[in-house]
Coordinates of C-alpha atoms in Angstrom, one line a residue:
Chain W
M1 CA 39.6 21.2 -31.5
S2 CA 39.3 25.0 -31.9
T3 CA 35.9 26.5 -32.6
P4 CA 35.7 27.2 -36.4
D5 CA 35.2 30.8 -37.4
D6 CA 33.5 30.1 -40.7
R7 CA 30.1 29.9 -39.1
V8 CA 28.0 31.4 -36.3
Y9 CA 26.6 30.0 -33.1
A10 CA 23.2 30.2 -31.5
Q11 CA 22.6 30.6 -27.8
T12 CA 21.2 27.1 -27.9
H13 CA 24.6 25.8 -29.1
E14 CA 23.8 24.9 -32.7
W15 CA 26.3 26.1 -35.3
H16 CA 24.9 27.6 -38.5
K17 CA 27.1 27.7 -41.6
T18 CA 25.8 29.6 -44.6
D19 CA 26.4 28.6 -48.2
G20 CA 24.3 30.7 -50.6
D21 CA 20.7 30.1 -49.6
V22 CA 21.5 26.9 -47.7
V23 CA 22.4 26.8 -44.0
T24 CA 23.9 23.7 -42.5
I25 CA 23.3 23.2 -38.8
G26 CA 25.2 21.1 -36.3
L27 CA 25.9 21.0 -32.6
S28 CA 28.9 22.8 -31.1
K29 CA 31.7 20.8 -29.6
F30 CA 31.0 22.5 -26.3
A31 CA 27.4 21.3 -26.4
A32 CA 28.4 17.8 -27.5
D33 CA 30.8 17.6 -24.6
Q34 CA 28.1 18.8 -22.2
L35 CA 25.7 16.2 -23.4
T36 CA 28.3 13.4 -23.1
D37 CA 28.0 10.4 -25.5
V38 CA 25.2 11.1 -28.0
T39 CA 23.1 8.0 -28.4
Y40 CA 20.2 9.2 -30.7
V41 CA 19.6 11.8 -33.4
E42 CA 16.2 12.5 -34.8
I43 CA 15.6 15.3 -37.3
Q44 CA 12.4 16.2 -39.1
A45 CA 12.3 14.8 -42.7
P46 CA 13.2 16.7 -45.8
G47 CA 10.3 18.9 -46.9
Y48 CA 9.5 20.0 -43.3
S49 CA 9.0 23.8 -43.1
F50 CA 9.4 25.8 -39.9
A51 CA 9.8 29.2 -38.4
A52 CA 13.1 30.6 -36.9
G53 CA 13.6 29.3 -33.4
D54 CA 11.4 26.2 -33.9
P55 CA 12.7 22.9 -32.7
I56 CA 13.5 20.7 -35.7
G57 CA 14.7 17.6 -34.0
E58 CA 15.9 15.9 -30.9
I59 CA 19.3 14.7 -29.6
E60 CA 19.7 12.2 -26.8
S61 CA 22.8 11.4 -24.9
V62 CA 23.5 9.1 -22.0
K63 CA 22.6 12.0 -19.7
T64 CA 19.8 13.9 -21.3
T65 CA 17.4 14.6 -24.2
S66 CA 17.5 18.0 -25.8
D67 CA 15.8 19.7 -28.7
V68 CA 17.7 21.0 -31.8
Y69 CA 16.7 24.5 -32.9
S70 CA 17.2 26.4 -36.0
A71 CA 17.9 30.2 -35.9
V72 CA 16.7 30.6 -39.5
A73 CA 13.3 29.9 -41.0
G74 CA 13.1 27.5 -44.0
E75 CA 12.7 24.0 -45.2
I76 CA 14.8 20.9 -44.5
I77 CA 16.5 19.7 -47.7
E78 CA 18.8 17.0 -46.2
V79 CA 19.3 15.2 -43.0
N80 CA 22.7 13.7 -42.2
Q81 CA 21.9 10.0 -42.3
A82 CA 25.4 9.1 -41.2
A83 CA 24.9 10.9 -37.9
V84 CA 21.5 9.3 -37.5
D85 CA 23.1 5.9 -38.0
D86 CA 26.1 6.7 -35.9
P87 CA 25.3 9.4 -33.3
S88 CA 28.8 9.2 -31.9
L89 CA 29.8 11.4 -34.9
V90 CA 28.2 14.3 -33.1
N91 CA 30.8 13.9 -30.4
S92 CA 33.8 12.9 -32.4
D93 CA 33.4 15.4 -35.3
S94 CA 30.8 17.9 -34.4
Y95 CA 31.9 20.5 -36.9
G96 CA 32.5 18.0 -39.8
K97 CA 31.0 14.6 -40.3
G98 CA 28.7 15.1 -37.3
W99 CA 26.6 17.9 -39.0
L100 CA 22.9 17.4 -38.6
V101 CA 20.7 19.0 -41.2
K102 CA 20.8 21.3 -44.3
I103 CA 18.1 24.0 -44.6
R104 CA 16.9 26.0 -47.6
V105 CA 16.5 29.4 -46.0
S106 CA 13.4 31.5 -46.4
D107 CA 14.3 34.1 -43.7
A108 CA 17.9 34.4 -42.4
A109 CA 17.2 37.3 -40.0
G110 CA 17.7 35.0 -37.0
L111 CA 21.4 34.7 -37.8
A112 CA 21.8 38.2 -36.4
N113 CA 21.1 36.7 -32.9
C114 CA 23.9 34.3 -33.3
V115 CA 27.5 35.0 -32.3
D116 CA 30.9 34.4 -33.8
A117 CA 33.3 31.7 -32.7
S118 CA 35.4 33.9 -30.3
T119 CA 32.3 35.3 -28.7
Y120 CA 30.8 31.9 -28.4
D121 CA 34.0 30.5 -26.7
A122 CA 34.1 33.5 -24.4
N123 CA 30.4 33.0 -23.4
N124 CA 31.1 29.4 -22.5
A125 CA 34.4 30.0 -20.7
G126 CA 32.4 31.5 -17.7
Chain L
M1 CA 31.9 21.2 -2.1
L2 CA 33.7 18.2 -0.7
K3 CA 36.7 16.8 -2.6
T4 CA 37.8 13.2 -2.4
P5 CA 41.5 12.3 -1.7
L6 CA 41.7 11.4 -5.4
H7 CA 40.7 14.8 -6.7
K8 CA 44.1 15.5 -8.2
F9 CA 44.1 12.1 -9.8
H10 CA 40.8 12.9 -11.6
L11 CA 42.2 16.2 -12.9
E12 CA 45.4 14.5 -14.1
Y13 CA 43.2 12.1 -16.1
H14 CA 41.1 15.1 -17.5
A15 CA 37.9 14.0 -15.8
K16 CA 34.8 16.0 -16.4
M17 CA 33.9 16.9 -12.8
V18 CA 30.4 17.3 -11.6
E19 CA 28.7 18.0 -8.3
F20 CA 27.1 14.9 -6.8
T21 CA 25.4 15.0 -3.4
G22 CA 27.8 17.7 -2.2
W23 CA 30.9 16.1 -3.6
E24 CA 32.9 17.1 -6.7
M25 CA 33.1 13.8 -8.6
P26 CA 34.3 12.6 -12.0
M27 CA 31.3 12.1 -14.4
L28 CA 33.6 10.7 -17.1
Y29 CA 37.2 10.8 -18.3
T30 CA 36.8 10.1 -22.0
S31 CA 33.3 8.7 -22.7
I32 CA 30.7 7.0 -20.6
R33 CA 30.2 4.4 -23.2
E34 CA 33.9 3.7 -23.6
E35 CA 34.3 3.4 -19.8
H36 CA 31.3 1.2 -19.6
E37 CA 32.7 -1.2 -22.2
Q38 CA 36.1 -1.1 -20.6
V39 CA 34.6 -2.4 -17.3
R40 CA 32.6 -5.1 -19.1
T41 CA 35.5 -6.3 -21.1
S42 CA 38.6 -5.7 -19.0
G43 CA 38.7 -3.4 -15.9
G44 CA 37.9 0.0 -14.6
V45 CA 38.8 1.9 -11.4
F46 CA 36.2 4.1 -9.7
D47 CA 36.6 6.6 -7.0
V48 CA 33.7 5.9 -4.7
S49 CA 35.1 7.8 -1.7
H50 CA 31.9 9.9 -1.6
M51 CA 30.1 6.8 -0.2
G52 CA 29.5 7.2 3.5
R53 CA 31.6 4.9 5.8
V54 CA 30.3 4.6 9.3
K55 CA 31.9 2.6 12.1
V56 CA 29.5 1.0 14.6
Q57 CA 31.4 -0.4 17.5
G58 CA 30.7 -1.5 21.1
R59 CA 28.9 -4.1 23.1
H60 CA 25.6 -3.4 21.5
A61 CA 26.8 -2.8 17.9
R62 CA 25.2 -6.0 16.7
K63 CA 21.9 -5.2 18.4
L64 CA 21.8 -1.8 16.9
L65 CA 22.4 -3.1 13.4
E66 CA 19.8 -5.9 13.9
R67 CA 17.2 -3.2 14.7
V68 CA 18.2 -1.0 11.8
C69 CA 18.8 -3.6 9.1
S70 CA 16.2 -5.6 7.3
R71 CA 18.5 -8.5 7.1
R72 CA 20.1 -10.7 9.8
I73 CA 23.4 -9.4 11.3
T74 CA 23.9 -11.8 14.1
D75 CA 24.8 -14.8 12.0
M76 CA 27.4 -12.9 10.0
Q77 CA 30.9 -14.1 10.2
T78 CA 34.0 -11.9 10.7
G79 CA 35.2 -11.1 7.2
Q80 CA 31.8 -11.1 5.7
C81 CA 29.8 -8.2 4.2
R82 CA 26.1 -8.2 3.7
Y83 CA 23.7 -6.0 1.7
S84 CA 20.7 -4.8 3.6
L85 CA 18.0 -2.2 3.5
V86 CA 17.5 0.3 6.3
C87 CA 13.7 0.9 6.5
N88 CA 11.6 3.6 7.9
E89 CA 8.7 3.0 10.2
R90 CA 6.3 3.0 7.3
G91 CA 8.2 0.2 5.5
G92 CA 9.8 2.6 3.1
V93 CA 13.5 2.7 2.5
R94 CA 15.8 5.0 4.3
D95 CA 18.9 3.6 2.5
D96 CA 20.5 0.5 1.2
V97 CA 23.8 -0.4 2.9
L98 CA 26.6 -2.8 3.0
V99 CA 27.5 -4.0 6.5
Y100 CA 31.0 -5.3 7.1
K101 CA 31.7 -7.4 10.2
L102 CA 35.2 -6.8 11.4
D103 CA 34.7 -8.4 14.8
D104 CA 31.9 -9.2 17.2
A105 CA 31.7 -5.6 18.4
D106 CA 33.1 -3.9 15.4
Y107 CA 31.2 -3.2 12.2
L108 CA 31.5 -0.9 9.2
V109 CA 28.5 0.3 7.4
V110 CA 28.8 1.8 3.9
V111 CA 25.9 4.0 3.0
N112 CA 24.9 6.2 0.1
A113 CA 26.6 9.6 0.0
S114 CA 23.2 11.3 -0.2
N115 CA 22.0 9.6 3.0
R116 CA 25.1 9.8 5.2
E117 CA 23.9 12.6 7.5
K118 CA 20.4 11.1 7.6
L119 CA 21.6 7.7 8.6
L120 CA 24.1 9.0 11.2
G121 CA 21.1 10.8 12.8
H122 CA 19.0 7.6 12.5
F123 CA 21.7 5.4 14.0
E124 CA 22.1 7.9 16.9
D125 CA 18.3 7.9 17.5
V126 CA 18.4 4.1 17.7
R127 CA 21.4 4.2 19.9
S128 CA 19.9 6.7 22.4
G129 CA 16.6 4.8 22.4
A130 CA 14.6 7.6 20.7
A131 CA 13.8 5.3 17.7
G132 CA 13.7 1.6 17.1
G133 CA 11.2 0.6 19.6
A134 CA 7.8 2.2 19.5
G135 CA 6.5 1.4 16.1
H136 CA 4.8 3.5 13.5
R137 CA 3.1 1.5 10.9
L138 CA 2.1 1.9 7.3
E139 CA -1.6 1.5 6.8
A140 CA -2.0 0.1 3.3
G141 CA -4.7 1.4 1.1
A142 CA -6.5 3.2 4.0
T143 CA -7.0 6.3 1.9
G144 CA -8.8 4.4 -0.8
G145 CA -6.5 5.8 -3.4
G146 CA -6.6 2.7 -5.5
G147 CA -3.4 1.1 -4.3
A148 CA -1.2 4.1 -4.2
G149 CA -2.5 5.3 -0.9
H150 CA -0.6 4.7 2.3
R151 CA -1.0 6.7 5.5
L152 CA 0.9 6.9 8.7
E153 CA -0.6 5.5 11.9
A154 CA 1.6 6.1 14.9
G155 CA 2.3 4.1 17.9
A156 CA 0.9 0.7 17.2
T157 CA 3.1 -1.7 19.2
G158 CA 5.0 0.3 21.8
R159 CA 7.7 -2.3 21.9
G160 CA 11.2 -1.8 23.3
G161 CA 11.6 1.9 23.1
G162 CA 13.8 4.0 25.4
E163 CA 16.7 1.6 25.9
E164 CA 20.1 3.2 25.4
L165 CA 22.6 1.1 23.6
K166 CA 26.3 1.0 24.3
V167 CA 27.6 1.8 20.9
T168 CA 29.9 4.4 19.4
I169 CA 29.0 5.6 15.9
E170 CA 31.9 7.2 14.1
D171 CA 31.7 8.7 10.6
Q172 CA 35.0 7.8 8.9
T173 CA 34.0 9.0 5.4
E174 CA 36.4 11.9 5.2
S175 CA 39.3 10.2 6.9
T176 CA 39.2 7.3 4.5
A177 CA 39.0 6.7 0.8
M178 CA 37.2 4.0 -1.2
V179 CA 38.0 2.7 -4.6
A180 CA 36.2 0.1 -6.7
V181 CA 38.2 -1.9 -9.3
Q182 CA 35.8 -3.8 -11.4
G183 CA 35.9 -6.0 -14.5
P184 CA 36.6 -9.5 -15.7
K185 CA 40.3 -9.1 -15.8
V186 CA 40.7 -7.4 -12.4
M187 CA 41.2 -10.6 -10.3
E188 CA 44.0 -11.7 -12.6
M189 CA 45.8 -8.4 -12.0
V190 CA 45.2 -8.6 -8.2
A191 CA 46.6 -12.1 -8.2
N192 CA 50.0 -10.5 -9.2
F193 CA 50.4 -9.2 -5.7
S194 CA 48.0 -11.1 -3.5
K195 CA 47.0 -14.8 -3.3
E196 CA 44.5 -14.1 -0.6
I197 CA 42.3 -11.6 -2.4
P198 CA 41.5 -13.6 -5.5
A199 CA 40.6 -16.5 -3.1
L200 CA 37.9 -14.4 -1.4
K201 CA 34.4 -15.5 -2.0
R202 CA 31.8 -12.9 -3.1
Y203 CA 30.8 -10.6 -0.2
R204 CA 33.9 -11.5 1.8
F205 CA 36.7 -9.2 2.7
T206 CA 40.1 -9.2 4.2
V207 CA 42.2 -6.5 5.9
K208 CA 45.7 -6.3 4.4
N209 CA 48.7 -4.5 5.5
L210 CA 50.1 -2.6 2.6
L211 CA 53.4 -1.0 3.7
V212 CA 52.3 0.8 6.9
M213 CA 48.7 1.1 6.1
K214 CA 45.7 -1.1 6.6
V215 CA 43.5 -1.7 3.6
L216 CA 40.2 -3.4 3.7
V217 CA 39.6 -5.3 0.4
S218 CA 36.2 -6.8 -0.3
R219 CA 35.0 -8.9 -3.3
T220 CA 32.0 -6.6 -3.9
G221 CA 30.9 -4.1 -6.4
Y222 CA 28.1 -2.2 -8.1
T223 CA 28.7 -3.0 -11.8
G224 CA 27.6 -6.6 -12.2
E225 CA 31.2 -7.6 -12.8
D226 CA 33.7 -9.4 -10.6
G227 CA 36.1 -7.2 -8.8
V228 CA 37.0 -5.6 -5.5
E229 CA 36.4 -2.6 -3.5
A230 CA 39.0 -1.2 -1.1
I231 CA 38.8 1.1 1.8
L232 CA 41.9 2.8 3.1
P233 CA 43.2 5.9 4.8
A234 CA 42.7 9.0 2.9
G235 CA 46.3 9.9 2.9
A236 CA 47.4 6.6 1.5
V237 CA 45.0 6.1 -1.4
N238 CA 47.1 7.8 -4.1
M239 CA 50.1 5.7 -3.3
A240 CA 48.1 2.6 -3.1
L241 CA 46.6 3.2 -6.5
Q242 CA 50.0 3.7 -7.9
L243 CA 51.1 0.4 -6.4
L244 CA 48.1 -1.4 -7.7
L245 CA 48.4 0.0 -11.2
K246 CA 52.2 0.1 -11.4
D247 CA 52.3 -2.1 -14.5
V248 CA 49.3 -0.5 -16.1
D249 CA 49.6 2.5 -18.3
M250 CA 46.1 3.8 -18.0
T251 CA 46.6 6.3 -20.8
Q252 CA 47.0 3.4 -23.3
A253 CA 44.0 2.5 -25.5
Q254 CA 44.4 -1.2 -24.6
A255 CA 45.1 -0.7 -20.9
L256 CA 44.0 -3.5 -18.6
I257 CA 42.5 -1.0 -16.2
K258 CA 41.3 2.6 -16.9
P259 CA 39.6 5.2 -14.7
A260 CA 35.9 5.1 -15.0
G261 CA 33.4 7.8 -13.8
L262 CA 30.0 7.9 -12.2
G263 CA 28.3 8.0 -15.6
A264 CA 29.6 4.5 -16.4
R265 CA 28.9 3.4 -12.9
D266 CA 25.3 4.3 -13.4
T267 CA 24.8 2.5 -16.7
L268 CA 26.7 -0.5 -15.4
R269 CA 24.5 -0.9 -12.3
M270 CA 21.4 -0.4 -14.4
E271 CA 22.3 -3.3 -16.7
A272 CA 23.1 -5.3 -13.6
G273 CA 19.5 -4.5 -12.3
M274 CA 20.8 -3.0 -9.1
P275 CA 18.6 -0.4 -7.5
L276 CA 19.8 3.1 -6.7
Y277 CA 18.6 5.1 -3.8
G278 CA 16.6 8.1 -5.0
Q279 CA 15.5 6.2 -8.0
E280 CA 14.4 2.7 -7.3
L281 CA 14.6 3.1 -3.6
G282 CA 13.2 5.8 -1.4
E283 CA 11.4 6.8 1.8
D284 CA 8.0 6.6 0.0
I285 CA 8.6 3.3 -1.9
C286 CA 7.8 0.1 0.1
A287 CA 10.8 -2.0 0.7
L288 CA 8.9 -5.0 -0.7
S289 CA 8.4 -3.2 -4.0
C290 CA 12.1 -2.9 -4.8
G291 CA 13.0 -6.3 -6.1
V292 CA 15.4 -6.9 -3.3
D293 CA 13.3 -9.4 -1.2
F294 CA 16.5 -11.4 -0.6
A295 CA 17.6 -8.4 1.6
I296 CA 14.4 -8.5 3.7
T297 CA 14.2 -11.3 6.3
M298 CA 10.8 -11.2 7.8
D299 CA 11.4 -13.9 10.4
K300 CA 14.8 -12.7 11.5
H301 CA 13.6 -11.9 15.0
E302 CA 12.8 -15.6 15.5
A303 CA 16.4 -16.6 15.2
E304 CA 18.7 -16.8 18.2
R305 CA 19.4 -13.3 19.5
G306 CA 17.2 -12.0 16.7
E307 CA 15.6 -8.5 16.8
R308 CA 12.7 -7.0 15.0
F309 CA 13.8 -4.3 12.6
I310 CA 12.4 -0.9 12.2
G311 CA 9.7 -1.0 9.5
Q312 CA 8.9 -4.7 10.1
D313 CA 5.5 -4.0 11.6
A314 CA 4.5 -2.1 8.6
L315 CA 5.9 -4.7 6.2
E316 CA 4.0 -7.5 8.0
K317 CA 0.8 -5.6 7.6
I318 CA 1.4 -5.0 3.9
I319 CA 2.1 -8.7 3.3
A320 CA -1.0 -9.6 5.3
E321 CA -3.0 -7.3 3.1
G322 CA -1.8 -9.0 -0.1
G323 CA 1.6 -7.5 -0.7
P324 CA 2.9 -4.2 -2.0
S325 CA 0.7 -2.3 -4.5
R326 CA 3.7 -1.4 -6.7
R327 CA 6.7 -3.2 -8.0
I328 CA 10.1 -2.3 -9.5
V329 CA 10.3 -4.0 -12.9
G330 CA 12.8 -4.2 -15.7
L331 CA 11.7 -2.9 -19.1
A332 CA 13.2 -3.8 -22.4
L333 CA 12.6 -1.5 -25.4
E334 CA 13.4 -1.4 -29.1
G335 CA 15.0 1.3 -31.0
R336 CA 17.5 3.9 -29.6
R337 CA 15.4 6.2 -27.5
T338 CA 16.3 6.5 -23.9
P339 CA 13.5 6.2 -21.2
R340 CA 14.1 8.9 -18.6
P341 CA 13.3 8.9 -14.9
G342 CA 9.8 10.4 -14.5
H343 CA 8.5 9.2 -17.9
A344 CA 5.0 7.7 -17.4
V345 CA 4.6 4.0 -17.9
L346 CA 1.3 3.0 -19.7
A347 CA -0.7 -0.2 -19.5
S348 CA -0.9 -2.5 -22.5
G349 CA 1.1 -0.5 -24.9
A350 CA 0.8 2.9 -26.5
G351 CA -2.3 4.8 -25.6
G352 CA -2.9 2.9 -22.3
E353 CA -3.6 4.2 -18.8
P354 CA -0.7 5.4 -16.7
I355 CA 0.2 2.7 -14.3
G356 CA 3.7 3.8 -13.1
R357 CA 6.8 5.7 -13.9
V358 CA 10.3 5.1 -15.1
T359 CA 12.9 5.3 -12.3
S360 CA 16.1 4.7 -14.3
G361 CA 16.8 4.2 -18.0
C362 CA 19.6 4.1 -20.6
L363 CA 20.5 2.9 -24.0
S364 CA 22.2 -0.2 -22.8
P365 CA 25.8 -0.1 -24.1
T366 CA 26.2 -3.9 -23.7
L367 CA 22.8 -5.0 -25.1
G368 CA 22.4 -2.3 -27.7
H369 CA 18.8 -1.5 -26.9
P370 CA 17.1 0.7 -24.4
I371 CA 16.5 -0.6 -20.9
A372 CA 14.7 0.9 -17.9
M373 CA 13.6 0.2 -14.4
A374 CA 10.2 1.4 -13.5
L375 CA 7.8 1.4 -10.5
V376 CA 4.5 0.1 -11.7
D377 CA 1.2 -1.2 -10.3
S378 CA 1.7 -4.8 -9.2
A379 CA -1.0 -6.0 -11.5
H380 CA 1.2 -5.0 -14.5
A381 CA 4.5 -6.3 -13.2
E382 CA 4.5 -9.8 -14.6
V383 CA 7.4 -10.7 -16.9
G384 CA 6.2 -10.7 -20.5
T385 CA 3.6 -7.9 -20.0
T386 CA 3.5 -5.3 -22.8
L387 CA 3.6 -1.8 -21.5
A388 CA 4.7 1.6 -23.0
V389 CA 6.8 4.4 -21.9
D390 CA 5.5 7.9 -22.6
A391 CA 8.6 9.8 -23.7
G392 CA 6.9 13.1 -24.4
R393 CA 6.4 13.3 -28.2
T394 CA 6.5 9.5 -28.7
Q395 CA 5.3 6.5 -26.8
L396 CA 7.7 3.6 -26.8
E397 CA 6.5 0.0 -26.5
A398 CA 8.2 -1.8 -23.6
E399 CA 8.1 -5.4 -22.3
V400 CA 8.5 -6.4 -18.7
V401 CA 11.6 -8.5 -18.4
K402 CA 13.4 -10.3 -15.6
L403 CA 16.2 -8.4 -13.8
P404 CA 19.1 -8.3 -14.2
F405 CA 19.3 -7.3 -17.8
Y406 CA 22.9 -8.4 -17.9
K407 CA 24.7 -11.1 -16.0
A408 CA 28.5 -11.5 -16.2
A409 CA 30.0 -14.9 -17.0
K410 CA 30.9 -16.7 -13.8
P411 CA 34.4 -15.7 -12.6
K412 CA 37.0 -18.3 -13.5
P413 CA 39.1 -19.7 -10.6
A414 CA 42.1 -17.6 -10.1
A415 CA 45.4 -18.7 -11.7
T416 CA 46.9 -19.1 -8.3
G417 CA 44.9 -22.2 -7.7
A418 CA 42.6 -20.6 -5.3
S419 CA 39.0 -21.9 -5.3
A420 CA 36.6 -19.4 -6.7

């Protein structure tokens, strides 16, 4: 699957897709492949407020446990229950059904530190 | 980095390759879970060529192995393999090995990849007489560290040292390859071209001539399933694999046999409760702690042509003083969180005192809940004890359960009429 260019990518491998004042966050396919089979997704509950760069959840795979970070500040408005119930969605459809969380943004400045799809791919090609 | 003779095979099947103890090995081909389930329900083929293969030959080969191994070697029959520990002088574990008896003066020892150089050096020390006689012993509890403390005390018995053994030790790891084919449907498939192999009992092997090459096939494995492991010349393994799998299209979703990587090998052996060197086994973990007492024969020197083994003095002392202070246990957990090596284990549920650490853990693909192996104080090792795993932000309740977590159904007698 090619890396979609309708969103931006954090150094910590979360994609951020902006729609008005809502940002949807998921894990890049590259990161999902690195993790191997995702076995567990835990995201803070709706209503949780946080600063840019804060961890907002955890993802576990067969190999490792890692934090999920948001590049923007804001408040969680929705968690993808389908991915919580079936974490393999993060592997099989990381840019679609495997999204993780929707955030109402209070400060989007952190998106400036994210990169576009082609830069992200180039960074990972090394 | 070392490459196995099957390196090209891995790339053809799009393996995700990783560095593992100096070897470039396939972590997975499609998915660790899928490969795990494939092995539990049908069959998988693993490249285990990174495992060390050491020939021990000569008039004193048996004697050397008796001194090195915690289990009897002398009563082994030709065509038999035996799992054993190799202990250090303190009663810790240098490695766990599989010894194959090819003939009275001809043995093959399969060792962990990470320990190959170390064991070659150790075998050489025993051969030359530099080790294996004068004992070092483990003084249990002498430091007063509440059970965890052991200290070295050198030269207690001064038995036997200095004798040079007539043995040649040859590392055949890189001139040979090793493949494991594991799963409930494997023996059926093997029966298509051999009557002899499906008739082998567990831990028996045979040497077959396949075209012009010799292939050692044993009914052994590290997955908890029935199956075989084969050792053959490095230059022949690709052709042999093609012959073995000639009717199997491994790219098909429903293929009888598919390639499986080290990731699945690890979750499979965890479910089967099998220890792994570096996790459940190690130089600083007492051999008696590891849940493999069947592989430690404390009276083996009393048998005909028996020998004491390196580490036996220390283990005798530990037994005399009440047994090992720590034990490897199985832990069953609820939910979906994965206990990781190094996570603290707490007494009597969440909030308790630390009494050990997780050595291996996974979300068991077969059982659907998290499992772990952990090294805990012996007082908390009884089956049914409630403990907790400190996973950082959360503490997970865990119950001590009997190992293995998973046991395969007994293999059916082969269709060829061979007795199982």
